[in-house]
Structure formats: C-alpha cells, structure tokens
mmCIF file of C-alpha atoms in Angstrom:
data_model
loop_
_atom_site.group_PDB
_atom_site.id
_atom_site.type_symbol
_atom_site.label_atom_id
_atom_site.label_comp_id
_atom_site.label_asym_id
_atom_site.label_seq_id
_atom_site.Cartn_x
_atom_site.Cartn_y
_atom_site.Cartn_z
ATOM 1 C CA UNK A 1 -3.874 -6.238 14.797
ATOM 2 C CA UNK A 2 -0.140 -6.606 14.136
ATOM 3 C CA UNK A 3 0.474 -7.497 17.772
ATOM 4 C CA UNK A 4 -2.281 -10.104 17.700
ATOM 5 C CA UNK A 5 -0.603 -11.775 14.732
ATOM 6 C CA UNK A 6 2.861 -11.734 16.311
ATOM 7 C CA UNK A 7 2.074 -13.062 19.784
ATOM 8 C CA UNK A 8 2.031 -9.625 21.342
ATOM 9 C CA UNK A 9 5.153 -8.384 19.597
ATOM 10 C CA UNK A 10 5.281 -5.401 17.235
ATOM 11 C CA UNK A 11 7.740 -5.942 14.429
ATOM 12 C CA UNK A 12 8.458 -4.331 11.127
ATOM 13 C CA UNK A 13 6.365 -6.707 9.055
ATOM 14 C CA UNK A 14 3.618 -9.251 9.598
ATOM 15 C CA UNK A 15 2.064 -11.721 7.183
ATOM 16 C CA UNK A 16 -0.893 -14.050 7.422
ATOM 17 C CA UNK A 17 -3.536 -15.661 5.248
ATOM 18 C CA UNK A 18 -7.073 -14.921 6.387
ATOM 19 C CA UNK A 19 -10.511 -16.186 5.431
ATOM 20 C CA UNK A 20 -12.797 -13.774 3.535
ATOM 21 C CA UNK A 21 -14.346 -12.652 6.829
ATOM 22 C CA UNK A 22 -10.952 -11.226 7.816
ATOM 23 C CA UNK A 23 -11.059 -13.100 11.134
ATOM 24 C CA UNK A 24 -10.300 -16.760 10.633
ATOM 25 C CA UNK A 25 -6.591 -17.426 10.181
ATOM 26 C CA UNK A 26 -5.730 -19.807 7.390
ATOM 27 C CA UNK A 27 -2.011 -19.884 8.104
ATOM 28 C CA UNK A 28 0.380 -19.200 10.891
ATOM 29 C CA UNK A 29 1.411 -15.577 11.152
ATOM 30 C CA UNK A 30 4.939 -14.266 11.087
ATOM 31 C CA UNK A 31 7.252 -11.573 9.850
ATOM 32 C CA UNK A 32 7.944 -13.187 6.473
ATOM 33 C CA UNK A 33 5.529 -15.086 4.211
ATOM 34 C CA UNK A 34 7.629 -18.239 4.085
ATOM 35 C CA UNK A 35 7.777 -18.305 7.894
ATOM 36 C CA UNK A 36 4.018 -18.166 8.042
ATOM 37 C CA UNK A 37 2.754 -20.238 5.188
ATOM 38 C CA UNK A 38 5.092 -23.214 5.285
ATOM 39 C CA UNK A 39 5.434 -25.850 7.988
ATOM 40 C CA UNK A 40 9.102 -26.229 7.127
ATOM 41 C CA UNK A 41 10.065 -22.674 8.058
ATOM 42 C CA UNK A 42 12.553 -20.312 6.366
ATOM 43 C CA UNK A 43 14.234 -21.199 3.094
ATOM 44 C CA UNK A 44 17.848 -20.658 2.162
ATOM 45 C CA UNK A 45 17.243 -18.447 -0.857
ATOM 46 C CA UNK A 46 14.629 -16.021 -2.068
ATOM 47 C CA UNK A 47 13.562 -18.068 -5.098
ATOM 48 C CA UNK A 48 12.825 -21.059 -2.903
ATOM 49 C CA UNK A 49 11.010 -18.874 -0.377
ATOM 50 C CA UNK A 50 8.926 -17.340 -3.151
ATOM 51 C CA UNK A 51 8.021 -20.759 -4.500
ATOM 52 C CA UNK A 52 6.938 -21.949 -1.070
ATOM 53 C CA UNK A 53 4.843 -18.837 -0.559
ATOM 54 C CA UNK A 54 3.084 -19.086 -3.903
ATOM 55 C CA UNK A 55 2.392 -22.797 -3.484
ATOM 56 C CA UNK A 56 0.903 -22.241 -0.037
ATOM 57 C CA UNK A 57 -1.280 -19.394 -1.277
ATOM 58 C CA UNK A 58 -2.528 -21.428 -4.218
ATOM 59 C CA UNK A 59 -3.373 -24.330 -1.929
ATOM 60 C CA UNK A 60 -5.479 -22.047 0.271
ATOM 61 C CA UNK A 61 -7.096 -20.247 -2.674
ATOM 62 C CA UNK A 62 -8.231 -23.544 -4.215
ATOM 63 C CA UNK A 63 -10.526 -24.075 -1.240
ATOM 64 C CA UNK A 64 -12.503 -20.965 -2.140
ATOM 65 C CA UNK A 65 -14.584 -20.629 -5.247
ATOM 66 C CA UNK A 66 -14.428 -17.015 -6.326
ATOM 67 C CA UNK A 67 -17.802 -15.488 -7.022
ATOM 68 C CA UNK A 68 -19.153 -12.225 -8.335
ATOM 69 C CA UNK A 69 -18.034 -10.165 -11.269
ATOM 70 C CA UNK A 70 -14.647 -8.506 -10.987
ATOM 71 C CA UNK A 71 -16.062 -5.422 -12.652
ATOM 72 C CA UNK A 72 -18.095 -4.862 -9.467
ATOM 73 C CA UNK A 73 -15.035 -4.978 -7.259
ATOM 74 C CA UNK A 74 -14.739 -2.747 -4.195
ATOM 75 C CA UNK A 75 -12.407 0.120 -5.050
ATOM 76 C CA UNK A 76 -9.219 0.596 -3.025
ATOM 77 C CA UNK A 77 -9.177 3.429 -0.513
ATOM 78 C CA UNK A 78 -6.882 4.873 2.164
ATOM 79 C CA UNK A 79 -7.486 6.185 5.646
ATOM 80 C CA UNK A 80 -5.915 9.494 4.682
ATOM 81 C CA UNK A 81 -4.673 11.364 1.642
ATOM 82 C CA UNK A 82 -1.333 11.848 3.363
ATOM 83 C CA UNK A 83 -0.923 8.108 3.640
ATOM 84 C CA UNK A 84 -2.012 7.595 0.033
ATOM 85 C CA UNK A 85 0.633 10.032 -1.207
ATOM 86 C CA UNK A 86 3.348 8.318 0.797
ATOM 87 C CA UNK A 87 2.418 4.814 -0.323
ATOM 88 C CA UNK A 88 2.172 5.887 -3.966
ATOM 89 C CA UNK A 89 5.658 7.327 -3.613
ATOM 90 C CA UNK A 90 7.011 4.209 -1.930
ATOM 91 C CA UNK A 91 5.554 1.947 -4.616
ATOM 92 C CA UNK A 92 6.392 4.453 -7.366
ATOM 93 C CA UNK A 93 2.887 4.316 -8.765
ATOM 94 C CA UNK A 94 0.592 7.133 -9.786
ATOM 95 C CA UNK A 95 -2.297 7.920 -7.462
ATOM 96 C CA UNK A 96 -5.860 8.168 -8.734
ATOM 97 C CA UNK A 97 -7.515 10.547 -6.314
ATOM 98 C CA UNK A 98 -11.213 11.425 -6.220
ATOM 99 C CA UNK A 99 -12.451 14.494 -4.341
ATOM 100 C CA UNK A 100 -16.229 14.742 -4.571
ATOM 101 C CA UNK A 101 -19.266 15.279 -2.358
ATOM 102 C CA UNK A 102 -19.965 12.244 -0.194
ATOM 103 C CA UNK A 103 -23.250 11.622 -1.984
ATOM 104 C CA UNK A 104 -21.459 11.283 -5.328
ATOM 105 C CA UNK A 105 -18.578 9.053 -4.216
ATOM 106 C CA UNK A 106 -20.483 5.789 -4.565
ATOM 107 C CA UNK A 107 -21.384 6.634 -8.142
ATOM 108 C CA UNK A 108 -17.774 7.486 -8.995
ATOM 109 C CA UNK A 109 -16.583 4.292 -7.308
ATOM 110 C CA UNK A 110 -18.993 2.271 -9.455
ATOM 111 C CA UNK A 111 -17.513 3.887 -12.546
ATOM 112 C CA UNK A 112 -13.983 3.205 -11.322
ATOM 113 C CA UNK A 113 -14.532 -0.452 -10.384
ATOM 114 C CA UNK A 114 -14.324 -1.941 -13.896
ATOM 115 C CA UNK A 115 -11.585 0.521 -14.820
ATOM 116 C CA UNK A 116 -9.319 -0.530 -11.963
ATOM 117 C CA UNK A 117 -9.550 -4.266 -12.761
ATOM 118 C CA UNK A 118 -8.783 -3.794 -16.447
ATOM 119 C CA UNK A 119 -5.676 -5.917 -17.153
ATOM 120 C CA UNK A 120 -3.839 -2.823 -18.408
ATOM 121 C CA UNK A 121 -4.646 -0.909 -15.229
ATOM 122 C CA UNK A 122 -4.745 -3.329 -12.292
ATOM 123 C CA UNK A 123 -1.766 -3.187 -9.948
ATOM 124 C CA UNK A 124 -0.336 -0.085 -11.592
ATOM 125 C CA UNK A 125 -2.036 2.657 -9.553
ATOM 126 C CA UNK A 126 -3.212 3.402 -6.049
ATOM 127 C CA UNK A 127 -6.659 4.875 -5.430
ATOM 128 C CA UNK A 128 -7.924 7.239 -2.752
ATOM 129 C CA UNK A 129 -11.377 8.782 -2.447
ATOM 130 C CA UNK A 130 -12.502 11.578 -0.159
ATOM 131 C CA UNK A 131 -15.890 13.146 0.445
ATOM 132 C CA UNK A 132 -16.859 16.470 1.967
ATOM 133 C CA UNK A 133 -15.464 16.043 5.427
ATOM 134 C CA UNK A 134 -12.145 14.353 5.150
ATOM 135 C CA UNK A 135 -8.631 15.477 4.477
ATOM 136 C CA UNK A 136 -9.408 19.102 3.711
ATOM 137 C CA UNK A 137 -5.665 19.722 3.772
ATOM 138 C CA UNK A 138 -5.059 17.599 0.689
ATOM 139 C CA UNK A 139 -5.054 20.781 -1.409
ATOM 140 C CA UNK A 140 -2.034 22.054 0.517
ATOM 141 C CA UNK A 141 -0.086 18.975 -0.528
ATOM 142 C CA UNK A 142 -0.831 19.003 -4.260
ATOM 143 C CA UNK A 143 0.237 21.492 -6.891
ATOM 144 C CA UNK A 144 -1.537 22.061 -10.202
ATOM 145 C CA UNK A 145 -4.920 20.951 -8.834
ATOM 146 C CA UNK A 146 -7.941 23.207 -9.299
ATOM 147 C CA UNK A 147 -10.574 22.202 -6.746
ATOM 148 C CA UNK A 148 -12.617 25.226 -7.830
ATOM 149 C CA UNK A 149 -13.446 23.292 -11.009
ATOM 150 C CA UNK A 150 -15.711 21.133 -8.884
ATOM 151 C CA UNK A 151 -15.780 17.429 -8.014
ATOM 152 C CA UNK A 152 -12.812 15.907 -9.763
ATOM 153 C CA UNK A 153 -10.700 12.871 -10.441
ATOM 154 C CA UNK A 154 -6.999 13.662 -10.235
ATOM 155 C CA UNK A 155 -4.049 11.640 -11.433
ATOM 156 C CA UNK A 156 -1.292 12.587 -9.015
ATOM 157 C CA UNK A 157 2.419 11.940 -9.012
ATOM 158 C CA UNK A 158 3.904 11.880 -5.527
ATOM 159 C CA UNK A 159 7.210 13.521 -4.883
ATOM 160 C CA UNK A 160 10.332 11.596 -3.934
ATOM 161 C CA UNK A 161 9.465 11.463 -0.235
ATOM 162 C CA UNK A 162 5.709 11.156 -0.680
ATOM 163 C CA UNK A 163 4.772 14.259 1.255
ATOM 164 C CA UNK A 164 3.620 16.416 -1.643
ATOM 165 C CA UNK A 165 2.452 15.693 -5.161
ATOM 166 C CA UNK A 166 1.614 17.154 -8.541
ATOM 167 C CA UNK A 167 -1.699 16.754 -10.338
ATOM 168 C CA UNK A 168 -0.801 15.505 -13.811
ATOM 169 C CA UNK A 169 -4.400 15.371 -14.956
ATOM 170 C CA UNK A 170 -7.764 16.568 -13.661
ATOM 171 C CA UNK A 171 -11.064 15.193 -14.916
ATOM 172 C CA UNK A 172 -14.650 15.882 -13.835
ATOM 173 C CA UNK A 173 -15.848 13.316 -11.301
ATOM 174 C CA UNK A 174 -18.563 12.174 -13.715
ATOM 175 C CA UNK A 175 -16.082 11.287 -16.490
ATOM 176 C CA UNK A 176 -16.914 7.945 -18.077
ATOM 177 C CA UNK A 177 -14.817 4.835 -17.565
ATOM 178 C CA UNK A 178 -13.251 4.757 -21.004
ATOM 179 C CA UNK A 179 -11.997 8.308 -20.681
ATOM 180 C CA UNK A 180 -10.588 7.621 -17.225
ATOM 181 C CA UNK A 181 -8.861 4.520 -18.533
ATOM 182 C CA UNK A 182 -7.310 6.433 -21.430
ATOM 183 C CA UNK A 183 -6.063 9.133 -19.092
ATOM 184 C CA UNK A 184 -4.550 6.561 -16.717
ATOM 185 C CA UNK A 185 -2.799 4.663 -19.481
ATOM 186 C CA UNK A 186 -1.350 7.829 -20.994
ATOM 187 C CA UNK A 187 -0.180 9.131 -17.617
ATOM 188 C CA UNK A 188 1.382 5.795 -16.670
ATOM 189 C CA UNK A 189 3.218 5.577 -19.968
ATOM 190 C CA UNK A 190 4.778 8.997 -19.455
ATOM 191 C CA UNK A 191 5.485 8.279 -15.793
ATOM 192 C CA UNK A 192 7.208 4.988 -16.621
ATOM 193 C CA UNK A 193 9.379 6.647 -19.254
ATOM 194 C CA UNK A 194 10.541 9.423 -16.925
ATOM 195 C CA UNK A 195 10.690 7.887 -13.451
ATOM 196 C CA UNK A 196 13.811 6.068 -12.309
ATOM 197 C CA UNK A 197 13.540 3.316 -9.709
ATOM 198 C CA UNK A 198 14.603 4.523 -6.306
ATOM 199 C CA UNK A 199 17.663 2.919 -4.821
ATOM 200 C CA UNK A 200 16.713 2.198 -1.226
ATOM 201 C CA UNK A 201 20.082 2.985 0.323
ATOM 202 C CA UNK A 202 20.419 6.240 -1.626
ATOM 203 C CA UNK A 203 16.860 7.265 -0.776
ATOM 204 C CA UNK A 204 17.394 6.768 2.937
ATOM 205 C CA UNK A 205 20.738 8.536 2.775
ATOM 206 C CA UNK A 206 19.162 11.508 0.959
ATOM 207 C CA UNK A 207 16.305 11.565 3.444
ATOM 208 C CA UNK A 208 18.654 11.681 6.402
ATOM 209 C CA UNK A 209 20.689 14.454 4.830
ATOM 210 C CA UNK A 210 17.582 16.507 4.066
ATOM 211 C CA UNK A 211 16.006 15.911 7.471
ATOM 212 C CA UNK A 212 12.919 14.227 6.044
ATOM 213 C CA UNK A 213 10.517 12.907 8.644
ATOM 214 C CA UNK A 214 7.072 11.400 8.297
ATOM 215 C CA UNK A 215 5.026 11.575 11.456
ATOM 216 C CA UNK A 216 3.576 8.140 12.034
ATOM 217 C CA UNK A 217 0.479 7.189 13.981
ATOM 218 C CA UNK A 218 2.521 5.383 16.613
ATOM 219 C CA UNK A 219 6.091 5.605 17.801
ATOM 220 C CA UNK A 220 8.630 4.243 15.335
ATOM 221 C CA UNK A 221 10.437 1.095 16.289
ATOM 222 C CA UNK A 222 9.782 -2.490 17.258
ATOM 223 C CA UNK A 223 8.637 -4.206 20.405
ATOM 224 C CA UNK A 224 10.313 -7.541 19.927
ATOM 225 C CA UNK A 225 10.066 -8.617 23.539
ATOM 226 C CA UNK A 226 6.320 -7.995 23.523
ATOM 227 C CA UNK A 227 6.295 -5.890 26.679
ATOM 228 C CA UNK A 228 4.039 -3.288 25.093
ATOM 229 C CA UNK A 229 6.805 -0.697 24.757
ATOM 230 C CA UNK A 230 8.959 0.149 21.770
ATOM 231 C CA UNK A 231 12.430 -1.301 22.324
ATOM 232 C CA UNK A 232 15.362 1.042 22.690
ATOM 233 C CA UNK A 233 18.073 0.664 20.102
ATOM 234 C CA UNK A 234 21.750 0.772 20.826
ATOM 235 C CA UNK A 235 22.896 4.358 20.605
ATOM 236 C CA UNK A 236 19.647 5.579 22.103
ATOM 237 C CA UNK A 237 16.399 6.621 20.533
ATOM 238 C CA UNK A 238 14.302 5.001 17.882
ATOM 239 C CA UNK A 239 14.402 7.659 15.289
ATOM 240 C CA UNK A 240 14.537 11.324 14.710
ATOM 241 C CA UNK A 241 11.751 13.481 15.970
ATOM 242 C CA UNK A 242 12.435 16.621 14.057
ATOM 243 C CA UNK A 243 12.956 17.753 10.527
ATOM 244 C CA UNK A 244 10.837 18.115 7.409
ATOM 245 C CA UNK A 245 7.276 16.910 7.910
ATOM 246 C CA UNK B 1 -14.682 -11.144 -16.173
ATOM 247 C CA UNK B 2 -12.737 -13.710 -14.170
ATOM 248 C CA UNK B 3 -11.845 -12.792 -10.614
ATOM 249 C CA UNK B 4 -8.408 -13.162 -9.074
ATOM 250 C CA UNK B 5 -7.903 -16.027 -6.677
ATOM 251 C CA UNK B 6 -6.631 -14.150 -3.659
ATOM 252 C CA UNK B 7 -7.025 -10.649 -2.367
ATOM 253 C CA UNK B 8 -4.192 -8.617 -0.871
ATOM 254 C CA UNK B 9 -4.618 -6.437 2.203
ATOM 255 C CA UNK B 10 -1.891 -4.042 3.215
ATOM 256 C CA UNK B 11 -1.949 -2.585 6.711
ATOM 257 C CA UNK B 12 0.383 0.201 7.668
ATOM 258 C CA UNK B 13 2.622 -0.476 10.609
ATOM 259 C CA UNK B 14 4.684 2.471 11.720
ATOM 260 C CA UNK B 15 7.819 0.535 12.487
ATOM 261 C CA UNK B 16 11.458 1.230 11.987
ATOM 262 C CA UNK B 17 11.614 -1.211 9.114
ATOM 263 C CA UNK B 18 15.142 -1.075 7.913
ATOM 264 C CA UNK B 19 16.669 -0.825 11.372
ATOM 265 C CA UNK B 20 15.110 -4.014 12.590
ATOM 266 C CA UNK B 21 16.288 -7.557 12.044
ATOM 267 C CA UNK B 22 17.544 -8.120 8.522
ATOM 268 C CA UNK B 23 19.380 -5.975 6.010
ATOM 269 C CA UNK B 24 20.390 -2.409 6.744
ATOM 270 C CA UNK B 25 19.550 0.449 4.340
ATOM 271 C CA UNK B 26 23.012 0.287 2.828
ATOM 272 C CA UNK B 27 22.394 -3.306 1.758
ATOM 273 C CA UNK B 28 19.236 -2.557 -0.190
ATOM 274 C CA UNK B 29 19.094 -1.507 -3.810
ATOM 275 C CA UNK B 30 16.276 -0.861 -6.241
ATOM 276 C CA UNK B 31 13.180 -2.918 -6.931
ATOM 277 C CA UNK B 32 13.751 -5.157 -9.956
ATOM 278 C CA UNK B 33 10.267 -4.336 -11.210
ATOM 279 C CA UNK B 34 10.095 -1.692 -13.910
ATOM 280 C CA UNK B 35 8.242 1.520 -13.053
ATOM 281 C CA UNK B 36 4.770 1.424 -14.591
ATOM 282 C CA UNK B 37 4.511 -2.365 -14.604
ATOM 283 C CA UNK B 38 1.747 -4.138 -12.706
ATOM 284 C CA UNK B 39 2.376 -5.176 -9.121
ATOM 285 C CA UNK B 40 0.119 -6.373 -6.336
ATOM 286 C CA UNK B 41 -3.312 -4.722 -6.337
ATOM 287 C CA UNK B 42 -3.405 -3.877 -2.636
ATOM 288 C CA UNK B 43 -6.379 -2.982 -0.503
ATOM 289 C CA UNK B 44 -5.166 -0.404 1.963
ATOM 290 C CA UNK B 45 -7.940 -0.342 4.531
ATOM 291 C CA UNK B 46 -9.213 -3.343 6.450
ATOM 292 C CA UNK B 47 -12.812 -2.348 5.718
ATOM 293 C CA UNK B 48 -12.479 -2.301 1.937
ATOM 294 C CA UNK B 49 -10.432 -5.497 1.927
ATOM 295 C CA UNK B 50 -12.983 -7.456 3.913
ATOM 296 C CA UNK B 51 -15.856 -6.022 1.882
ATOM 297 C CA UNK B 52 -14.194 -7.195 -1.321
ATOM 298 C CA UNK B 53 -13.128 -10.547 0.130
ATOM 299 C CA UNK B 54 -16.665 -11.283 1.287
ATOM 300 C CA UNK B 55 -18.145 -10.084 -1.992
ATOM 301 C CA UNK B 56 -15.852 -12.236 -4.096
ATOM 302 C CA UNK B 57 -15.349 -15.098 -1.595
ATOM 303 C CA UNK B 58 -11.585 -14.859 -1.805
ATOM 304 C CA UNK B 59 -9.125 -15.430 1.042
ATOM 305 C CA UNK B 60 -6.901 -12.567 2.117
ATOM 306 C CA UNK B 61 -3.135 -12.237 1.909
ATOM 307 C CA UNK B 62 -2.472 -9.936 4.846
ATOM 308 C CA UNK B 63 0.676 -7.848 5.076
ATOM 309 C CA UNK B 64 1.628 -5.150 7.565
ATOM 310 C CA UNK B 65 4.570 -2.871 6.874
ATOM 311 C CA UNK B 66 5.502 0.791 6.773
ATOM 312 C CA UNK B 67 6.187 3.073 3.828
ATOM 313 C CA UNK B 68 9.008 4.630 5.785
ATOM 314 C CA UNK B 69 12.479 3.809 6.977
ATOM 315 C CA UNK B 70 12.806 5.151 10.504
ATOM 316 C CA UNK B 71 10.612 8.104 9.609
ATOM 317 C CA UNK B 72 12.023 8.714 6.143
ATOM 318 C CA UNK B 73 9.019 8.453 3.874
ATOM 319 C CA UNK B 74 8.564 7.394 0.290
ATOM 320 C CA UNK B 75 10.108 3.952 0.488
ATOM 321 C CA UNK B 76 9.181 0.370 1.341
#
C-alpha cells in the first residue's frame, strides 16, 4: 500500500487522505502531510506546515457528515502483540490488552468502545485484543501477568525498547466499563508522573550500544528509486542484522 | 456523543526512518507532548480503520511509518 501511494517507491513515511471506504484518495499522497494535502507544496516552517495540514483536513472533513454514536466505535487493534508493545513504547502510552476466548472478544470490545472514546481516555492508550489462536507467545513478553486467572484485561507498560512489558493491572475480561475507566485513569496518572519523555537521539544511541534490534516484516531501508529493491546506503548495508531481538 | 471529524489510520512501514532523507538521530530530541496527555487516537490495522470510517462516515487520515530507527525499536 505504501508503494502504491508513493508511485512505486518505498520511503520512511507516507501520508494521504482517503474516503471512508479506504480506497478513494481525497488528496495527493506523499511523505509529509503538507506535501500531500496542499497544492502549494512544502512550507518553510513547521507551524505553517501544520496550519496547512489542519486546514486541508478540515476542508475534506466538512464534506462528510459524521454519523453513528461514538460510543459504538470500532475498538483499535493490532496485527500482533509484539507490534502493539513496540508502538506503545514508541508513543509512550500504556497498552490496554485483552486476552480472552474468541467468542468473548466481541462482548469485551462492546464494553471497551464507550470507554475508549471518553474524553479523559481517548488518545492516551493503545489497545490490542487477542483470542484463542493468536500470539500465544505474548506471555513470554510480559511480566506480572497471570493468565491462569482466566480471560483478562491487562494494563501493560512497555519497556524502553518495546520488546517486553509489565502488567500494571489485571482485571477480569467481564469487568464493567466504569471500573475499566477508573483503572485506566489511575494507571495513566501514575505512568505520567514517573515516565520521562524519551530523547530520540539518546534512545537510538542507547539502542545501538545495547545491540537492540527489532525484526521487521520486510527489509529495513528505503527504495527511493522505485526499482523494487531496498537501496544500499553509503558504507554498505541497511541496518544491523544481529543483536537483541 | 459527538463523533470526531476525521479518523486516523496508522500503517507500519518497516523503513529505516531516521537514516532516510531529513534529520539524523542526533538532530532529534524529545516529543513536546507531556507523557499521559492525549494524542492522536490511531487505528492500527486497515480493517478496523475502514470498519470505523464506514460506520461513522468519516474520511481517513492515512499515515505509514515505523516504530523503529534502523531496527532500534521503541521510538517514532
């Protein structure tokens, strides 16, 4: 999908506005929002670029009349627990993780929907749900979780490099919305008071020193000439292929 | 409850990120947003994003990026 948005290239970011069907493009696509959403191209400073982006998004959004009740929203999910942990770490948000039999997931998601759009909750957490047959290895990545207690909702804090985590709270999967909300708010308050923002340069430096490596789904790097192959960087190689996984 | 006007879809692209065009890791500091504050409410699979967009009739802000820097995880 990234290649289709970037004329066959594969670059480190891609942005586009799409219609609700996920197919129709409502803007040009590009590697920065202001490149994509404005006819006038890049701006000289970030504030101007942000203004252009917001204005373009509002113009598109005005053409669509939102319908339905937000409390019935589809709950966020990830393709894998491993990915959820890493993204929660990158965003420095707590992860709400549900591990329950497949037949019970829909019920838990219905309970979570109004919780996750509460103004005190929305945008502060990531959510991942797994049923019986996915991500059995999640237990190996999380300490202080007790799967033997049965289907559960966990509030998990990812580690610095997003490859392991700690369960801060475990609730039965049938916990009501108000109790889940209270647990999330309390956990986020503690998290916010204890967690320091990562400094990107320091994080990458620490990661290199410690040999951290996250195995991606495809080879790391960019294909900026669009030939279908990841470009070689000066100095050889696109990244390390060994180290902590 | 009022719905938001646009929905955000995040797709994971396993790219080098910081080694591509633009700033190098040494140029980048910390996010100005306080930990615990609200940010974008992302949808992180295409399926859930489209299901929600169709349900609520909202357009999609699509973004692809990687939560790694040349394989070093835990950072955007």
